[in-house]
Coordinates of C-alpha atoms and ligand atoms in Angstrom, one line a residue:
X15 CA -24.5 -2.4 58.5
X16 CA -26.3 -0.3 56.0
X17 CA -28.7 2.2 57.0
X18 CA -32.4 2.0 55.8
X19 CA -31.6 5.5 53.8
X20 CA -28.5 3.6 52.2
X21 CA -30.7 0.3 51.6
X22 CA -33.6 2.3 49.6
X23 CA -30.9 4.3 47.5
X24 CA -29.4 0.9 46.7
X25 CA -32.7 -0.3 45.8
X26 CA -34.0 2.3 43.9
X27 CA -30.4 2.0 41.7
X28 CA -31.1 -1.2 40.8
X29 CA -34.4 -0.3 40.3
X30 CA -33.2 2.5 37.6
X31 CA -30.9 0.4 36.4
X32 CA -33.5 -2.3 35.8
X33 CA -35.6 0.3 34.2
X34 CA -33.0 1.5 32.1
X35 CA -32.2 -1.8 30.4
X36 CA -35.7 -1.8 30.0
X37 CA -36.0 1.6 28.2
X38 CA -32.5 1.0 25.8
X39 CA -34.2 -2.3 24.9
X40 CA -37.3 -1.0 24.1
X41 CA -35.3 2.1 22.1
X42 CA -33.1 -0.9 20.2
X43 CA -36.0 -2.6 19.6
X44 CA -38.2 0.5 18.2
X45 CA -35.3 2.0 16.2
X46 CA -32.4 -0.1 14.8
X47 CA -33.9 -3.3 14.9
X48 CA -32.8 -7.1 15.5
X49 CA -34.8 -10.1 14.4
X50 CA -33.4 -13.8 14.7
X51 CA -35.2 -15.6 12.0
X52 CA -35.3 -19.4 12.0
X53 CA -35.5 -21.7 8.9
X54 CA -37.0 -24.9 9.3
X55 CA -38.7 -28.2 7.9
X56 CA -37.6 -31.4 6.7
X57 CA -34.9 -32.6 4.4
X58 CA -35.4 -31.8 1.0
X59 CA -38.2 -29.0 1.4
X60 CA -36.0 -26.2 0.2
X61 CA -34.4 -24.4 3.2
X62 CA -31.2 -23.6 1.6
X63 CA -32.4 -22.7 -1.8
X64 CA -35.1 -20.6 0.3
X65 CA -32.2 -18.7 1.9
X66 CA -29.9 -18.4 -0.9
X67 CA -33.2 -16.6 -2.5
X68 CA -33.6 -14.5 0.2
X69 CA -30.5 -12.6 0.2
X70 CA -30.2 -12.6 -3.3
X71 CA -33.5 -11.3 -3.9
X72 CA -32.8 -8.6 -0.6
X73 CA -29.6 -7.8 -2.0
X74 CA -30.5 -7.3 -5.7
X75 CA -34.0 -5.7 -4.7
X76 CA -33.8 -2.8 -7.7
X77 CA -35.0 -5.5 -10.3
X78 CA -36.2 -8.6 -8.3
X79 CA -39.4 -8.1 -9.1
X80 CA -40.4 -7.3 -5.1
X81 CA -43.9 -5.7 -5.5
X82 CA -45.4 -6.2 -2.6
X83 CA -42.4 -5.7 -0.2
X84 CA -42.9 -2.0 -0.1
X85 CA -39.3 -1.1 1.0
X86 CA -38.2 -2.6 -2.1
X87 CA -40.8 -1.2 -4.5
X88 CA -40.3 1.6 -3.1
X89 CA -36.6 1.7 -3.5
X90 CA -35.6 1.8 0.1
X91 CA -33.1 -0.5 0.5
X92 CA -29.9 1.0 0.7
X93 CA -27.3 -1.5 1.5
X94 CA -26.9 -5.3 2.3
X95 CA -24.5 -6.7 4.1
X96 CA -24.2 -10.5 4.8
X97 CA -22.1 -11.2 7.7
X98 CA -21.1 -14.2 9.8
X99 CA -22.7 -15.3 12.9
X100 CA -20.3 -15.2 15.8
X101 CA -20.6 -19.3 16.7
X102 CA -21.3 -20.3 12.8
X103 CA -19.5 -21.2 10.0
X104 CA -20.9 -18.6 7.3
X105 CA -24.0 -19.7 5.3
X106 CA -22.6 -20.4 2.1
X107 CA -24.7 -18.0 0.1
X108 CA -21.6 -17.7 -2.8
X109 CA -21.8 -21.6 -3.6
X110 CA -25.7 -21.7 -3.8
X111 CA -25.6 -18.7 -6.4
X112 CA -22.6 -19.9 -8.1
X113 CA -24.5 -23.4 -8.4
X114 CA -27.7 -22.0 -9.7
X115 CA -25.5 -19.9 -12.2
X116 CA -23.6 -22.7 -13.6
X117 CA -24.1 -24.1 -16.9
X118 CA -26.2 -26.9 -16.9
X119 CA -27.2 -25.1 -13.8
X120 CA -27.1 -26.8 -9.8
X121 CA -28.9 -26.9 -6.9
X122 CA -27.5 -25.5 -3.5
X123 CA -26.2 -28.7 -2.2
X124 CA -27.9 -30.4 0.4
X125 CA -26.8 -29.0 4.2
X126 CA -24.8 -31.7 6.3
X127 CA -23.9 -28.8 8.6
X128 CA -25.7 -26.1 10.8
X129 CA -24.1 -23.0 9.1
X130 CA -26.0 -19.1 9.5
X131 CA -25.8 -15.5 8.5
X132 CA -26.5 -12.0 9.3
X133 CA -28.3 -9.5 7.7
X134 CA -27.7 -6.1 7.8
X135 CA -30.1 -4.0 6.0
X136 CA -29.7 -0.2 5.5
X137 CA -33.1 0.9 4.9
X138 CA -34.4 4.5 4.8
X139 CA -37.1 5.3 7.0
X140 CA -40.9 5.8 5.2
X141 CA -41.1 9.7 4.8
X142 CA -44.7 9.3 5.5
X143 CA -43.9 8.8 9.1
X144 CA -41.7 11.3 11.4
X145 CA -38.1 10.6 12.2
X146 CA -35.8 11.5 14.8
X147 CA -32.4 9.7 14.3
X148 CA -32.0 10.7 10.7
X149 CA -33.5 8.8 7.3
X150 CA -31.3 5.8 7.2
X151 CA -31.9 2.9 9.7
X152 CA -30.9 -0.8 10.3
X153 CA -32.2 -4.2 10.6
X154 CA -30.4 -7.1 11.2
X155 CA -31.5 -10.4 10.2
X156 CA -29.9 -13.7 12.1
X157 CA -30.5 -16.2 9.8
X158 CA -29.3 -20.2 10.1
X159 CA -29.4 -23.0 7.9
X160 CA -29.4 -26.6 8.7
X161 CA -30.2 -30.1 7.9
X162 CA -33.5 -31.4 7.6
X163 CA -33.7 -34.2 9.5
X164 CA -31.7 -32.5 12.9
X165 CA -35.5 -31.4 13.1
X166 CA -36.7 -35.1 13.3
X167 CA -35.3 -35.5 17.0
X168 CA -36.7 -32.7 18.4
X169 CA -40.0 -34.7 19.5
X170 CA -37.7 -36.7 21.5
X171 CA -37.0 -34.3 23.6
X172 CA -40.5 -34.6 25.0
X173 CA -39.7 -38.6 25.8
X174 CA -38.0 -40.7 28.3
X175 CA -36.5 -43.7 26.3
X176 CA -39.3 -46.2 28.0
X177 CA -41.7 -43.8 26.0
X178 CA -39.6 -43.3 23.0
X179 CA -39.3 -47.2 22.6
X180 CA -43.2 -47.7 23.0
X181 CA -43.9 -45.0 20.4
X182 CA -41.7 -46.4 18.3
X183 CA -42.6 -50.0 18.2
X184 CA -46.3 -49.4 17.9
X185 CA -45.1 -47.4 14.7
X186 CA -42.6 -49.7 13.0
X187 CA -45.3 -52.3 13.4
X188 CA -47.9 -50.8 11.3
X189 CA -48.8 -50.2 7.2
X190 CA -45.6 -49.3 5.1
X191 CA -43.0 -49.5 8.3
X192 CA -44.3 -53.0 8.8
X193 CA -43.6 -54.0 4.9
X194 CA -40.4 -52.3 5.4
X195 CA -39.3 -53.6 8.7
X196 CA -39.8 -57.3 7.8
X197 CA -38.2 -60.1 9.6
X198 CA -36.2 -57.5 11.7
X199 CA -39.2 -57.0 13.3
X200 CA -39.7 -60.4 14.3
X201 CA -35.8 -59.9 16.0
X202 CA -37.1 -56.8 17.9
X203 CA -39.6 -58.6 19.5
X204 CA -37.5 -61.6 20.9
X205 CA -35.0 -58.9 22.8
X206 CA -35.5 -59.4 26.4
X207 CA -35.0 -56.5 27.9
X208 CA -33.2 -57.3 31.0
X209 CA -31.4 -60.0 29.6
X210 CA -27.4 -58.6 29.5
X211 CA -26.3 -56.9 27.0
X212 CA -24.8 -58.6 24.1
X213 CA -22.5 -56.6 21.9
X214 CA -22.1 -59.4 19.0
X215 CA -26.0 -59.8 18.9
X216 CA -26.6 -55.8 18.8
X217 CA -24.3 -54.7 16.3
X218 CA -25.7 -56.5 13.6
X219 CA -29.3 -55.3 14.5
X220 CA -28.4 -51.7 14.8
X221 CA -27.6 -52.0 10.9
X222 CA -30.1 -53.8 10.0
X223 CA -32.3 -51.3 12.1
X224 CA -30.1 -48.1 10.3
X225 CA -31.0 -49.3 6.7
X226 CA -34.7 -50.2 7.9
X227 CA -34.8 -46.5 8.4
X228 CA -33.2 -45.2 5.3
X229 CA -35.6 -47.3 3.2
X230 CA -38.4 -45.4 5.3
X231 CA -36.9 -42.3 4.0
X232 CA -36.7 -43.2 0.6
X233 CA -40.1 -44.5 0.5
X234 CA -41.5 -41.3 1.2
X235 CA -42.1 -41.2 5.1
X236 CA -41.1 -38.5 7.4
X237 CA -41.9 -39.3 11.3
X238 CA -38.2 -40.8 11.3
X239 CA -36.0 -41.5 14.4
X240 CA -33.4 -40.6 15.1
X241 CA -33.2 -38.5 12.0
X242 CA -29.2 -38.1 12.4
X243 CA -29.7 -41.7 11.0
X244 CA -30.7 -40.1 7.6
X245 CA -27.4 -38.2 7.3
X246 CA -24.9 -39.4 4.4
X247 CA -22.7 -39.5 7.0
X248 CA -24.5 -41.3 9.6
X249 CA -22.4 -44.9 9.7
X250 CA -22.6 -44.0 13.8
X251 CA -26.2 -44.0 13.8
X252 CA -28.4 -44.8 15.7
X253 CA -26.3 -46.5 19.0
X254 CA -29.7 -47.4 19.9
X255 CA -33.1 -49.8 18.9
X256 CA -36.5 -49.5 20.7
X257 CA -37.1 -52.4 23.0
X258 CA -40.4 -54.0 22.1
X259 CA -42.6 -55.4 25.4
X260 CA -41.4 -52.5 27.7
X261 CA -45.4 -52.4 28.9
X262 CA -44.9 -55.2 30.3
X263 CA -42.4 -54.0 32.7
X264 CA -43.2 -51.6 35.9
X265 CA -41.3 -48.5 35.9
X266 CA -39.3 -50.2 39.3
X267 CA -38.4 -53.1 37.6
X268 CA -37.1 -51.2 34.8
X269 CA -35.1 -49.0 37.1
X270 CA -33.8 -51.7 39.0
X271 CA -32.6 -53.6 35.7
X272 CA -28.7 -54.4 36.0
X273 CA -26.6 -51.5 34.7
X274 CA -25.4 -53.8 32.0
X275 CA -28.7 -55.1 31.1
X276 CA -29.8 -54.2 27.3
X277 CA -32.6 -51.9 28.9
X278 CA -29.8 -49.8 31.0
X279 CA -27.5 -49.8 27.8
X280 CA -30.0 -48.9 25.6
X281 CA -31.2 -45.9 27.7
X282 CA -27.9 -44.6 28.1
X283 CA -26.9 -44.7 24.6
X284 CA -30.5 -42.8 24.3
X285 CA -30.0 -40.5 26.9
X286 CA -26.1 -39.8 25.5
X287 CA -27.4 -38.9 22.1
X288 CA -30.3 -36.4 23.4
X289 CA -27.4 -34.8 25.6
X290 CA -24.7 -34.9 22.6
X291 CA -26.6 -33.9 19.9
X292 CA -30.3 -33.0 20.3
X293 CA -30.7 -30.8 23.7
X294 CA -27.1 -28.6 22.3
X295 CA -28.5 -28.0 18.6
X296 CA -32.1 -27.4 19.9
X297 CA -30.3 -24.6 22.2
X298 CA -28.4 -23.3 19.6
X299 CA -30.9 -23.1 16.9
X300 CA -34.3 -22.4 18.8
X301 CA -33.0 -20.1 21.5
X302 CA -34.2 -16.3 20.9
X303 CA -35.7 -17.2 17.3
X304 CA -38.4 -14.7 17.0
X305 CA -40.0 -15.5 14.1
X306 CA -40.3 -18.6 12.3
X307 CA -40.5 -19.9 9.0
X308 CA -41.9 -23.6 8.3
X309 CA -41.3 -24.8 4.6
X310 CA -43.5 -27.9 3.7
X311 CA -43.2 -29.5 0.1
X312 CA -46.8 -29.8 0.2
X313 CA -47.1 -30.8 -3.2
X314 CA -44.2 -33.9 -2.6
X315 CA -46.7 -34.9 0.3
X316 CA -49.3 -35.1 -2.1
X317 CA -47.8 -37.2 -4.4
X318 CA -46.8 -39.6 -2.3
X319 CA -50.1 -40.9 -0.9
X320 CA -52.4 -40.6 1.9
X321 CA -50.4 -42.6 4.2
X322 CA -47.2 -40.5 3.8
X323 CA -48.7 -37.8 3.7
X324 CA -50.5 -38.4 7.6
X325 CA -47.1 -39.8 8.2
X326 CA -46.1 -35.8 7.6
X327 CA -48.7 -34.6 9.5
X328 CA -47.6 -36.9 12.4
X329 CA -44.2 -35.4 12.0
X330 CA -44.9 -31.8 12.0
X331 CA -47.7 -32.3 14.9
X332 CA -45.0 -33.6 16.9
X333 CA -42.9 -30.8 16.4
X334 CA -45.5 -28.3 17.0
X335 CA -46.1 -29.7 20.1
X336 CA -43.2 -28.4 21.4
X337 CA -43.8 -24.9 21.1
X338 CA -46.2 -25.9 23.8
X339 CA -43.9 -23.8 26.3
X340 CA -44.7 -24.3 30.0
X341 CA -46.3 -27.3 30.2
X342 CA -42.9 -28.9 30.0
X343 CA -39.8 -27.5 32.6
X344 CA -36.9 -28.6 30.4
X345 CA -38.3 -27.7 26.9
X346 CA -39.8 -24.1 28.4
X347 CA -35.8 -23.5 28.8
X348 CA -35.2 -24.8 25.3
X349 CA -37.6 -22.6 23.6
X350 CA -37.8 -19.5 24.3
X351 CA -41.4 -18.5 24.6
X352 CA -40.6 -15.6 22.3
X353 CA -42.0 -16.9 19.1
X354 CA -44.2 -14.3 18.2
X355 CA -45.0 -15.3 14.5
X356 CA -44.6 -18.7 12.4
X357 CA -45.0 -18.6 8.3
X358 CA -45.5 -21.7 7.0
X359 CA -44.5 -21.7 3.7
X360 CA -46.0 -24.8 0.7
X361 CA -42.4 -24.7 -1.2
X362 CA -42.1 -25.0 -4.8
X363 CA -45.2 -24.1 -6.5
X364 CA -43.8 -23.7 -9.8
X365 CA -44.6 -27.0 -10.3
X366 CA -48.4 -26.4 -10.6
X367 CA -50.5 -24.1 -12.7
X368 CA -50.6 -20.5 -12.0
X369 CA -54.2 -21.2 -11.7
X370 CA -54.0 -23.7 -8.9
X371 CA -52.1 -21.8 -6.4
X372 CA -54.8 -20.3 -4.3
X373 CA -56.1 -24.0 -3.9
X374 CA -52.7 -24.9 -3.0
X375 CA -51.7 -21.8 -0.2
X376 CA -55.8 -23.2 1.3
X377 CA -55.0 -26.5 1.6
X378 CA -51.8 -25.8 3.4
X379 CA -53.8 -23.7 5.6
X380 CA -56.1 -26.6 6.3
X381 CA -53.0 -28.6 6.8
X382 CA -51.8 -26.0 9.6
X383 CA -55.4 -26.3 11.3
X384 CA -54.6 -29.8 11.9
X385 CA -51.0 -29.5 13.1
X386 CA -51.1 -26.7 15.1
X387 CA -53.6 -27.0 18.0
X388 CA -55.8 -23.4 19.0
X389 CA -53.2 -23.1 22.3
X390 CA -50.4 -22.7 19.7
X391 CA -52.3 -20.4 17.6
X392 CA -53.7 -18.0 20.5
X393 CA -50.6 -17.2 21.4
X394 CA -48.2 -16.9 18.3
X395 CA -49.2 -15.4 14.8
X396 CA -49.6 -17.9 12.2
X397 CA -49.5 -17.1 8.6
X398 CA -49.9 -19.1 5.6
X399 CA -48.1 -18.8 1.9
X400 CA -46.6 -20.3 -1.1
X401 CA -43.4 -19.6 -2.7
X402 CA -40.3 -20.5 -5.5
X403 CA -37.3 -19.8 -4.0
X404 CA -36.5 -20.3 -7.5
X405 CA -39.0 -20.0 -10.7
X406 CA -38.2 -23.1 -12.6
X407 CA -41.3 -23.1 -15.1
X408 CA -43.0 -21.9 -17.6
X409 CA -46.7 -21.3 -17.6
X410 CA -49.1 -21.6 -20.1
X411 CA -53.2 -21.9 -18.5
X412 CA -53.4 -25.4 -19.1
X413 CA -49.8 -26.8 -19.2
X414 CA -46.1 -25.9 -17.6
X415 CA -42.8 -26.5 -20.0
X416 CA -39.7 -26.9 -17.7
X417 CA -36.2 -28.8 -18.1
X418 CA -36.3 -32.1 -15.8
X419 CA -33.7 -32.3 -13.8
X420 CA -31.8 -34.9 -16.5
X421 CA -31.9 -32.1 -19.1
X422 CA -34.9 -33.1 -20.7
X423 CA -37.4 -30.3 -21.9
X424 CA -40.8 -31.2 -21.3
X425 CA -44.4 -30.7 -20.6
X426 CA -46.1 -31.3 -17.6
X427 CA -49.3 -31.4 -16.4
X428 CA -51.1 -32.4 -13.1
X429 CA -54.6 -33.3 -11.4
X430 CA -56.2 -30.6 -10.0
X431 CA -54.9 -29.4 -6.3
X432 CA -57.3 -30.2 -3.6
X433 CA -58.2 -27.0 -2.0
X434 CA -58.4 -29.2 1.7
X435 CA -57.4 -32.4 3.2
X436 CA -57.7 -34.9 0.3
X437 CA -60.8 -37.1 0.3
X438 CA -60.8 -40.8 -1.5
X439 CA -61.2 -39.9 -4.9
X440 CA -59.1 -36.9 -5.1
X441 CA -56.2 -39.4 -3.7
X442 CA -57.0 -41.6 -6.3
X443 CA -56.3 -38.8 -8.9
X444 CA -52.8 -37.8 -7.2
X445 CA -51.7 -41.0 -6.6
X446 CA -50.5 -41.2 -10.8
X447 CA -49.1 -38.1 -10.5
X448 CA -45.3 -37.6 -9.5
X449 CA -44.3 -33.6 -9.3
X450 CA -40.8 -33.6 -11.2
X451 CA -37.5 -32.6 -10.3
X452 CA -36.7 -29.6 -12.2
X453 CA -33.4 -27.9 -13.6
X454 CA -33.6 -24.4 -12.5
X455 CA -33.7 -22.5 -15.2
X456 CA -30.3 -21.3 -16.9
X457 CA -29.3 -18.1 -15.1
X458 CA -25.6 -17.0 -15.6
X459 CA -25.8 -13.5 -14.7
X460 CA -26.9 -14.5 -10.8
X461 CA -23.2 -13.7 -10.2
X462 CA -23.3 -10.3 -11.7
X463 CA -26.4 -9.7 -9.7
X464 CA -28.9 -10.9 -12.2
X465 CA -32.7 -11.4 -11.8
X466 CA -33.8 -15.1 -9.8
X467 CA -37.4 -15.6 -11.1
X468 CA -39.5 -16.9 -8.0
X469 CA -43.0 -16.3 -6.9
X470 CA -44.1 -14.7 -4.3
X471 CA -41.3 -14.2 -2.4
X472 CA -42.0 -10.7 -2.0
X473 CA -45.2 -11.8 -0.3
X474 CA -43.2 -13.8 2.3
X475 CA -40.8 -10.5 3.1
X476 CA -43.5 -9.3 3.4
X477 CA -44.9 -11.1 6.0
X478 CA -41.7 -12.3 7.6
X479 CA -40.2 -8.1 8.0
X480 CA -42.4 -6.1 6.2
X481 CA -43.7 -4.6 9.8
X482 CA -39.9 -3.4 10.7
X483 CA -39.5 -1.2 8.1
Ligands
GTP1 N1 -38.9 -26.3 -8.8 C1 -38.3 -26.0 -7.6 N2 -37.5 -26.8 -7.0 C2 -36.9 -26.4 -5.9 C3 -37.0 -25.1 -5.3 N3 -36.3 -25.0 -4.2 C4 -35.7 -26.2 -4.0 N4 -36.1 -27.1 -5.0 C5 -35.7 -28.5 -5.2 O1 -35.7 -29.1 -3.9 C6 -34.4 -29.6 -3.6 C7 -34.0 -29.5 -2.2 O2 -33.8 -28.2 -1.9 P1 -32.9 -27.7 -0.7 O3 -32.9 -26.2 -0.6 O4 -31.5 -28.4 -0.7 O5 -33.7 -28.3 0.6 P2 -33.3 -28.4 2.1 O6 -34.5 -28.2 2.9 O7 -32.2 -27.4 2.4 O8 -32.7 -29.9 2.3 P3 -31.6 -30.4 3.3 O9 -30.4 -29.5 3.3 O10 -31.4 -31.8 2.8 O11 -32.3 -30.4 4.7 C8 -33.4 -28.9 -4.6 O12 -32.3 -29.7 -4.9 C9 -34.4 -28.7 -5.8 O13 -34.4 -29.9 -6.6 C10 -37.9 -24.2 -6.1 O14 -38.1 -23.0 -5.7 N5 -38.5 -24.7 -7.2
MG2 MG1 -30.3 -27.5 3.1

């Protein structure tokens, strides 16, 4: 047996021990610095071409125009170094660059694939403050791409498939889902749930059900489930269909349903794809992300109409919800609670007037009001901006010149940007407009390190890393 004097010196070990994990943590985090940085929003916001941009703009900072990142204006960036992630294919930075310096010139492609990168910036220290470990420090920056619509499942996460398929009905049976839905609606509804379960009768549903939800997608919606459905390669998707009339049930009668009853089935093939897919991804990706940038294509939102655009608001609220950390066992242990600060970002403002910018970073912060409820805000830091990954415009006060995406050189012009929520007549005035897909501009010295116009992106170092340097 150990003695008391034995006990105490054990104690007070692991006591020091404890203390000096503490201490180097606190040293790593004060000097060399590591920040996991996550990318997020839905398909076709701008995530990869918002990351390409980043490094290049980082790794070319002499002449990106990076005025208010003061490391880079004041020419403190020493080196760059992108490096892969140990568990991820590499972000493929070189094919976005060499796409955007092609002649005509590309998009990056769009992301089937989580992929990520590191960072490592040599930075010398600001000589207005002291330093003890020599000029030249390092931040590393864990960055990680990844499709869109992998964000879509993450509210359902928060749902048992009983939920999930009440949810769901109530929305594929109103406005533009009803339209779209049609007769397969009318299917749905004659499912009995604890009838057995009926391969031949299923299959052809689950189609049907699978192209219901691509034509939400292409008509503009967003609150779509399961978004792996939306994936080119998504033939798989989804195994599984809500079950309409499941209020009518008592959560016993459910649970005593025969195992091959289309309830049971339906629930495990639910169940399956949260465990497969959803829970491992949300682990991956969310897991020790300190900071967060949100992209929204605000101005696509607009465009598309007031019911969309709730439809987005829906979406992201959904989403926000779940950095509600605490209230919920499983997800507190799939987000780590140590999002300190999220950015959300309106994408691609070159496609409105200089002029209408500041109306477009307010409105986006009345957009954030609404998503993210005051518990979410009094505990992490919540910025608002605008940015181009990728300047693809010309302005002139009163009109932009641009190539469309089919090579066409034209002028645009749009209705004035609402500086809050929409109200009637101000959706009557976006409602003609359609913000065009652009050509980036023609840029084939990106691969000699040349100059990618974008705005403000030295605003959103700024506020993503300006603080670590
Ligand atoms: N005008 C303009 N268009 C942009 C900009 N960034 C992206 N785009 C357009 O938006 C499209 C989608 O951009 P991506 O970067 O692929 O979007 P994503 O969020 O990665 O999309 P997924 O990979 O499908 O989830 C591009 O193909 C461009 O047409 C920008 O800064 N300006
Ligand atoms: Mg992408």
């Amino acid at each position: 047996m150990k003695s008391k004097i034995e006990t105490l010196g054990l104690q007070l070990n692991k006591t020091l021990d404890g203390f000096e994990q503490r201490t180097s943590k606190w040293l790593a985090r004060s000097l060399d610095k590591h920040l996991s940085i996550g990318i997020t929003g839905f398909s076709g916001s701008g995530k990869s071409t918002f990351l390409t941009s980043l490094i290049h703009q980082l790794t070319h900072s002499d002449h990106a125009h990076l005025g208010g990142f003061l490391p880079a204006r004041d020419k403190r960036l020493l080196d760059i170094q992108l490096l892969p992630l140990e568990d991820l294919p590499l972000f493929d930075y070189q094919h976005g660059i060499q796409a955007l310096a092609s002649d005509p010139p590309a998009w990056p492609a769009s992301t089937t694939q989580i992929s990520g990168c590191r960072l490592v910036i040599e930075y010398k220290k600001s000589t207005l403050l002291p330093t003890f470990t020599g000029e030249t420090r390092h931040l590393t920056l864990e960055l990680r791409d990844y499709p869109g619509e992998w964000l879509l499942d993450i509210a359902m996460l928060q749902q048992d498939y009983r939920l999930w398929s009440l949810d769901t009905g109530n929305l594929n049976n109103r406005g533009i889902r009803q339209q779209l839905a049609g007769n397969l609606l009318n299917e749905l509804d004659q499912l009995d749930p604890l009838a057995s379960f009926d391969s031949h009768n299923i299959a052809p549903l689950l189609r049907r059900y699978h192209d219901y939800l691509l034509a939400c997608k292409n008509a503009g919606l967003t609150f779509i489930q399961p978004g792996r459905a939306l994936l080119a390669d998504s033939r798989d998707f989804p195994h599984f269909l809500p079950l309409n009339h499941l209020q009518h049930y008592s959560a016993q009668q459910l649970n005593n349903a025969d195992e091959n009853s289309l309830y049971k089935i339906m629930q495990q093939r639910y169940n399956t794809y949260l465990s497969a897919f959803v829970r491992p991804f949300y682990k991956r990706f969310f897991r020790g992300v300190d900071r967060q940038v949100v992209l929204i294509d605000v101005l696509k939102a607009l465009s598309n109409g007031k019911e969309k655009f709730d439809d987005m608001i829906v979406a992201f609220r959904r989403i926000i919800d779940c950095y509600h950390v605490g209230q919920n066992a499983l997800l507190h242990r799939l987000f780590s609670p140590q999002v300190e600060k999220i950015l959300f970002l309106a994408s691609k403002p070159d496609r409105i007037l200089m002029n209408q910018h500041e109306s477009l970073r307010r409105l986006c912060d009345d957009i954030i009001r609404h998503i993210c409820p005051q518990s979410v805000r009094n505990r992490i830091e919540i910025e608002t901006e605008i940015a181009a990954a990728v300047r693809s415009t010309h302005d002139h006060s009163d009109h932009l010149t641009a190539k469309l995406l089919s090579g066409q050189f034209g002028e645009l012009t749009h209705p004035p940007i609402p500086d809050q929520l929409p109200d009637a007549e101000q959706w009557q005035q976006l409602e003609k407009w359609q913000p065009p897909v652009l050509q980036a501009p023609l840029n084939p010295d990106l691969l000699l390190g040349g100059r990618l116009a974008h705005i403000r992106m030295d605003k959103v170092l700024r506020d993503l890393i300006g603080d670590k340097f």
